[in-house]
Coordinates of C-alpha atoms and ligand atoms in Angstrom, one line a residue:
M1 CA 68.6 -13.4 -67.8
K2 CA 69.5 -10.7 -70.4
A3 CA 70.4 -12.0 -73.8
L4 CA 73.3 -10.9 -76.0
G5 CA 71.0 -9.9 -78.9
T6 CA 72.6 -10.5 -82.3
L7 CA 76.2 -10.3 -81.1
H8 CA 78.5 -13.1 -82.4
L9 CA 81.1 -14.5 -79.9
G10 CA 84.4 -16.0 -80.9
F11 CA 86.3 -18.4 -78.6
L12 CA 90.0 -18.5 -78.9
G13 CA 90.7 -21.7 -77.0
A14 CA 88.3 -24.6 -76.3
G15 CA 89.4 -25.9 -72.9
A16 CA 87.7 -26.2 -69.5
I17 CA 86.9 -22.5 -69.0
A18 CA 85.7 -22.1 -72.6
E19 CA 83.3 -25.0 -72.2
A20 CA 82.0 -23.6 -68.9
L21 CA 81.2 -20.3 -70.6
I22 CA 79.7 -22.0 -73.6
R23 CA 77.5 -24.2 -71.3
G24 CA 76.5 -21.2 -69.3
L25 CA 75.7 -19.1 -72.3
T26 CA 73.6 -21.7 -74.1
T27 CA 71.8 -23.2 -71.1
T28 CA 70.7 -19.8 -69.8
G29 CA 69.7 -18.6 -73.3
V30 CA 72.1 -15.6 -73.1
A31 CA 73.4 -16.7 -76.5
R32 CA 72.2 -19.2 -79.1
P33 CA 74.6 -21.9 -80.3
E34 CA 74.7 -20.3 -83.8
Q35 CA 76.1 -17.1 -82.3
I36 CA 79.1 -19.0 -80.9
H37 CA 82.2 -19.7 -82.9
V38 CA 85.0 -21.8 -81.4
T39 CA 88.6 -22.5 -82.4
N40 CA 91.7 -23.9 -80.7
R41 CA 95.4 -24.7 -81.5
G42 CA 94.8 -28.0 -83.2
N43 CA 92.8 -30.5 -81.1
R44 CA 90.1 -31.3 -83.7
S45 CA 88.3 -34.0 -81.6
R46 CA 87.8 -31.5 -78.8
L47 CA 86.1 -29.1 -81.3
E48 CA 83.9 -31.9 -82.5
E49 CA 83.0 -32.7 -78.9
L50 CA 81.9 -29.1 -78.2
Q51 CA 80.0 -29.0 -81.5
L52 CA 78.1 -32.2 -80.7
R53 CA 77.4 -31.2 -77.0
Y54 CA 76.3 -27.6 -77.5
G55 CA 75.6 -27.2 -81.3
V56 CA 78.1 -24.4 -81.6
N57 CA 80.1 -23.6 -84.7
T58 CA 83.7 -24.9 -84.6
Y59 CA 86.6 -24.1 -86.9
A60 CA 90.1 -25.5 -87.4
L61 CA 91.3 -22.1 -88.6
A62 CA 91.2 -19.1 -86.3
S63 CA 90.7 -16.9 -89.3
D64 CA 87.5 -18.7 -90.2
A65 CA 86.2 -18.5 -86.6
L66 CA 87.1 -14.9 -85.7
A67 CA 86.9 -12.8 -88.9
H68 CA 83.3 -11.8 -88.4
V69 CA 82.6 -11.8 -84.6
D70 CA 81.8 -8.9 -82.3
V71 CA 83.5 -10.3 -79.2
I72 CA 86.6 -12.5 -78.8
L73 CA 87.0 -14.5 -75.6
I74 CA 90.6 -15.3 -75.0
C75 CA 90.5 -18.7 -73.3
T76 CA 94.1 -20.0 -73.8
K77 CA 96.6 -20.7 -71.0
P78 CA 98.4 -17.4 -70.0
R79 CA 101.6 -18.5 -71.7
D80 CA 99.9 -19.0 -75.0
V81 CA 98.2 -15.6 -75.1
P82 CA 100.9 -13.5 -76.9
T83 CA 101.3 -16.1 -79.6
A84 CA 97.6 -16.6 -80.0
L85 CA 97.0 -12.9 -80.3
T86 CA 99.8 -12.1 -82.7
T87 CA 98.4 -14.8 -84.9
I88 CA 94.9 -13.4 -85.0
A89 CA 95.7 -9.7 -84.9
P90 CA 96.0 -9.2 -88.7
F91 CA 92.5 -10.5 -89.5
V92 CA 90.2 -9.8 -86.6
P93 CA 87.5 -7.1 -87.1
R94 CA 88.8 -3.6 -86.1
D95 CA 86.0 -2.9 -83.7
V96 CA 86.0 -6.2 -81.8
L97 CA 85.8 -6.3 -78.0
Y98 CA 88.3 -8.6 -76.4
V99 CA 87.5 -10.5 -73.1
S100 CA 90.5 -12.3 -71.6
I101 CA 90.0 -15.0 -69.0
A102 CA 93.8 -15.7 -68.8
A103 CA 95.0 -15.4 -65.3
G104 CA 97.7 -12.8 -64.7
V105 CA 97.8 -11.4 -68.3
S106 CA 97.5 -7.6 -68.0
I107 CA 95.4 -5.4 -70.3
A108 CA 98.7 -3.7 -71.3
T109 CA 100.2 -7.1 -72.4
I110 CA 97.1 -8.0 -74.5
E111 CA 97.1 -4.5 -76.1
S112 CA 100.7 -4.7 -77.0
S113 CA 100.4 -8.3 -78.4
L114 CA 97.6 -7.1 -80.6
T115 CA 99.1 -3.8 -81.8
T116 CA 102.7 -4.8 -82.4
A117 CA 101.9 -8.0 -84.3
K118 CA 103.6 -8.4 -87.6
G119 CA 101.1 -7.8 -90.5
C120 CA 98.7 -5.9 -88.2
L121 CA 98.1 -2.3 -89.5
D122 CA 95.6 -1.3 -86.9
R123 CA 97.4 0.4 -84.0
S124 CA 94.3 1.9 -82.5
R125 CA 93.5 1.6 -78.7
K126 CA 91.7 -1.7 -78.1
R127 CA 88.6 -2.4 -76.1
I128 CA 89.8 -5.1 -73.7
V129 CA 88.3 -6.7 -70.6
R130 CA 90.4 -8.8 -68.2
A131 CA 88.3 -11.2 -66.2
M132 CA 89.2 -13.5 -63.3
P133 CA 86.5 -16.2 -62.9
N134 CA 87.0 -19.2 -60.6
T135 CA 86.7 -22.9 -61.1
S136 CA 83.0 -22.9 -59.9
S137 CA 82.2 -21.6 -63.4
V138 CA 81.9 -25.3 -64.2
V139 CA 78.7 -25.4 -62.1
L140 CA 77.7 -21.8 -63.2
C141 CA 78.5 -20.4 -59.7
S142 CA 81.7 -18.5 -60.4
A143 CA 82.6 -15.4 -58.4
T144 CA 84.3 -13.3 -61.1
G145 CA 86.1 -9.9 -60.9
Y146 CA 86.7 -8.0 -64.1
A147 CA 88.3 -4.8 -65.3
L148 CA 87.8 -2.8 -68.5
S149 CA 90.4 -0.9 -70.5
H150 CA 90.0 2.9 -70.9
A151 CA 88.7 2.4 -74.5
C152 CA 85.7 0.3 -73.4
T153 CA 82.2 1.9 -73.6
P154 CA 79.2 1.5 -71.3
E155 CA 77.7 -0.8 -73.9
D156 CA 80.9 -3.0 -73.6
E157 CA 80.4 -3.1 -69.8
A158 CA 76.8 -4.3 -70.3
V159 CA 77.9 -7.0 -72.7
V160 CA 80.6 -8.3 -70.5
R161 CA 78.4 -8.3 -67.4
T162 CA 75.8 -10.3 -69.3
L163 CA 78.5 -12.7 -70.6
L164 CA 80.2 -13.3 -67.3
S165 CA 76.8 -13.6 -65.5
A166 CA 76.1 -16.7 -67.5
V167 CA 78.6 -18.6 -65.3
G168 CA 77.9 -16.9 -61.9
R169 CA 78.2 -13.5 -60.5
A170 CA 80.5 -10.8 -61.8
Y171 CA 81.9 -7.6 -60.2
P172 CA 83.5 -4.7 -62.0
L173 CA 86.8 -3.5 -60.4
D174 CA 89.9 -1.6 -61.1
E175 CA 92.6 -3.7 -62.8
S176 CA 95.0 -3.1 -59.9
L177 CA 92.6 -5.2 -57.7
L178 CA 92.6 -8.3 -59.9
N179 CA 95.5 -9.8 -58.0
A180 CA 93.4 -9.5 -54.8
V181 CA 90.5 -11.2 -56.6
T182 CA 92.9 -14.0 -57.6
G183 CA 94.1 -14.4 -54.0
L184 CA 90.5 -14.3 -52.6
S185 CA 88.0 -15.8 -55.0
G186 CA 90.3 -17.3 -57.6
S187 CA 92.1 -19.5 -55.0
G188 CA 89.1 -19.4 -52.7
P189 CA 87.5 -22.7 -53.8
A190 CA 90.7 -24.5 -52.8
Y191 CA 90.6 -23.0 -49.3
V192 CA 87.0 -24.3 -48.9
Y193 CA 88.0 -27.7 -50.3
Y194 CA 90.8 -27.8 -47.7
L195 CA 88.3 -26.9 -45.0
A196 CA 86.1 -29.7 -46.3
E197 CA 88.9 -32.2 -46.2
A198 CA 89.8 -31.2 -42.6
M199 CA 86.2 -31.3 -41.4
T200 CA 85.7 -34.7 -43.0
Q201 CA 88.8 -36.1 -41.3
G202 CA 87.6 -34.5 -38.1
G203 CA 84.3 -36.4 -38.4
I204 CA 86.1 -39.7 -39.0
D205 CA 88.3 -39.0 -36.0
V206 CA 85.2 -38.8 -33.8
G207 CA 83.7 -42.1 -35.1
L208 CA 81.7 -41.4 -38.3
D209 CA 82.3 -43.5 -41.4
P210 CA 83.9 -41.6 -44.3
H211 CA 80.7 -41.6 -46.4
T212 CA 78.5 -40.1 -43.7
A213 CA 81.2 -37.6 -42.7
T214 CA 81.5 -36.5 -46.3
E215 CA 77.7 -36.1 -46.7
L216 CA 77.5 -34.1 -43.5
V217 CA 80.3 -31.8 -44.4
V218 CA 79.0 -31.1 -48.0
E219 CA 75.5 -30.3 -46.8
T220 CA 76.9 -28.2 -43.9
L221 CA 79.0 -26.1 -46.3
F222 CA 76.2 -25.8 -48.8
G223 CA 73.7 -24.8 -46.1
A224 CA 76.0 -22.2 -44.5
A225 CA 76.9 -20.8 -48.0
Q226 CA 73.1 -20.5 -48.7
M227 CA 72.5 -18.7 -45.4
L228 CA 75.3 -16.3 -46.4
R229 CA 74.1 -15.9 -50.0
E230 CA 70.6 -15.1 -48.9
R231 CA 72.0 -12.5 -46.5
V232 CA 70.1 -14.0 -43.6
A233 CA 72.6 -12.1 -41.5
P234 CA 76.3 -11.1 -41.8
P235 CA 78.8 -13.9 -41.1
T236 CA 79.7 -12.5 -37.6
A237 CA 76.1 -12.4 -36.6
L238 CA 75.4 -15.9 -37.9
R239 CA 78.4 -17.2 -36.0
K240 CA 77.3 -15.5 -32.8
Q241 CA 73.7 -16.9 -33.2
V242 CA 74.9 -20.5 -33.2
T243 CA 77.5 -20.0 -30.4
S244 CA 75.7 -20.4 -27.0
P245 CA 77.8 -19.6 -23.9
N246 CA 79.7 -22.7 -22.8
G247 CA 78.1 -24.8 -25.6
T248 CA 79.7 -27.1 -28.1
T249 CA 80.3 -24.5 -30.9
M250 CA 82.0 -22.2 -28.4
A251 CA 84.3 -25.0 -27.4
G252 CA 85.1 -25.8 -31.0
L253 CA 85.7 -22.2 -32.0
A254 CA 88.0 -21.7 -29.0
V255 CA 90.3 -24.4 -30.4
L256 CA 90.2 -22.7 -33.9
D257 CA 91.2 -19.5 -32.1
A258 CA 94.0 -21.3 -30.3
Y259 CA 95.4 -22.3 -33.7
S260 CA 95.0 -18.7 -35.0
F261 CA 92.4 -19.7 -37.6
T262 CA 91.6 -16.1 -38.7
D263 CA 95.2 -15.1 -38.9
A264 CA 96.0 -18.2 -41.0
V265 CA 93.2 -17.5 -43.5
R266 CA 94.1 -13.8 -43.8
A267 CA 97.7 -14.7 -44.3
A268 CA 96.8 -17.2 -47.0
I269 CA 94.8 -14.7 -49.0
K270 CA 97.6 -12.1 -48.6
R271 CA 100.3 -14.6 -49.8
A272 CA 98.1 -15.8 -52.8
T273 CA 97.6 -12.2 -53.8
E274 CA 101.3 -11.5 -53.6
R275 CA 102.0 -14.7 -55.6
S276 CA 99.5 -13.5 -58.3
A277 CA 101.4 -10.2 -58.6
E278 CA 104.8 -12.1 -58.8
L279 CA 103.5 -14.4 -61.5
G280 CA 102.0 -11.5 -63.4
D281 CA 105.3 -9.6 -63.3
E282 CA 107.2 -12.7 -64.5
F283 CA 104.7 -13.2 -67.3
T284 CA 104.9 -9.6 -68.4
R285 CA 108.8 -9.8 -68.5
E286 CA 108.7 -13.0 -70.6
A287 CA 106.1 -11.5 -73.0
Q288 CA 108.3 -8.4 -73.5
E289 CA 111.4 -10.5 -74.1
S290 CA 109.7 -12.9 -76.6
Ligands
NAP1 N1 89.7 -23.5 -65.4 C1 89.4 -22.5 -64.6 O1 88.6 -22.7 -63.7 C2 89.9 -21.1 -64.8 C3 89.6 -20.1 -63.8 C4 90.1 -18.8 -64.0 C5 90.9 -18.5 -65.1 N2 91.2 -19.5 -66.0 C6 92.0 -19.2 -67.1 O2 91.4 -19.7 -68.3 C7 92.4 -20.0 -69.3 C8 92.2 -21.3 -69.9 O3 92.2 -22.3 -68.9 P1 91.6 -23.8 -69.2 O4 91.6 -24.5 -67.9 O5 90.4 -23.7 -70.0 O6 92.8 -24.3 -70.2 P2 92.9 -25.6 -71.1 O7 91.7 -26.5 -70.8 O8 94.3 -26.1 -71.2 O9 92.5 -25.0 -72.6 C9 93.4 -24.1 -73.3 C10 92.9 -24.0 -74.7 O10 93.7 -23.0 -75.4 C11 93.9 -23.5 -76.7 N3 95.1 -22.8 -77.3 C12 96.4 -22.8 -76.9 N4 97.1 -22.1 -77.8 C13 96.3 -21.6 -78.7 C14 96.5 -20.7 -79.8 N5 97.7 -20.3 -80.2 N6 95.4 -20.5 -80.6 C15 94.2 -20.9 -80.3 N7 93.9 -21.7 -79.2 C16 95.0 -22.0 -78.4 C17 94.1 -25.0 -76.5 O11 94.0 -25.6 -77.8 P3 94.6 -27.1 -78.0 O12 93.9 -28.0 -77.1 O13 94.3 -27.4 -79.4 O14 96.1 -27.0 -77.7 C18 93.0 -25.2 -75.5 O15 91.8 -25.4 -76.3 C19 93.8 -19.9 -68.5 O16 94.4 -18.8 -69.0 C20 93.4 -19.8 -67.1 O17 94.3 -19.0 -66.4 C21 90.7 -20.8 -65.8

């Protein structure tokens, strides 16, 4: 995997997603621990934990962590983003690249928090990337969509792709599509977990013990995902290959069709996408009012 060279990375926030990124970056060799600088709001024991686990630099003060970095990864909860950014705006390097992982926080909101902050004299356009990873970052298998602000350069794009690829696969998109990414791959792991729950229960219903049912479901999902990932064939072709006329799979799929399985999944993705837009609008209104 491509390394980040001599760039220094600052983490604003030290929670679950920050740790997934730090683990991905250090275990793949994309960044060395000494290139990583981490700060949070006040949880010192969490910083010590990350320092011990990954050998990264940690700081109680954001000004110590971020004053000399090349990239700032915004890893706070969405609601904490404006406050966190207005705090750091006066002392961060002028030419820093911002990468936000905060769900639903628009590039415009990030830019406005940075440029209107009290004590911040730099009103220039910022290089900002908004990324939407998913929870599978924890096992370095995230499907991540990301969008770049107009001020970003091709070099920024290369840096971000390398960074995000440390926790999975990353896809550049227009910012207007990030709600769709949230509805599909952001919420997607939960749809698959729901399917896993239902399949396990189905296995128990037909006589398997819970342990065996769970094992069979996990390996079935993993194997099917691997077939899809290796592009053995498109999903429709794979489904047809295992569906013999009048066979067991055909009988099972007919029941799913009777319950409008496809319609249900499509409607779920549409509703989650709409909800992401609603939450984004609410958040933007709140950020403007505060
Ligand atoms: N987890 C996921 O799989 C996932 C997937 C996609 C997107 N995201 C996004 O990632 C972001 C972080 O999620 P998470 O699960 O990692 O959250 P988390 O575990 O709650 O961590 C949030 C971190 O932000 C820090 N923080 C809060 N306010 C701060 C401030 N003013 N200055 C500096 N640090 C501050 C907190 O510090 P203290 O502990 O000291 O308060 C904590 O370290 C969210 O915006 C979420 O939407 C997460």
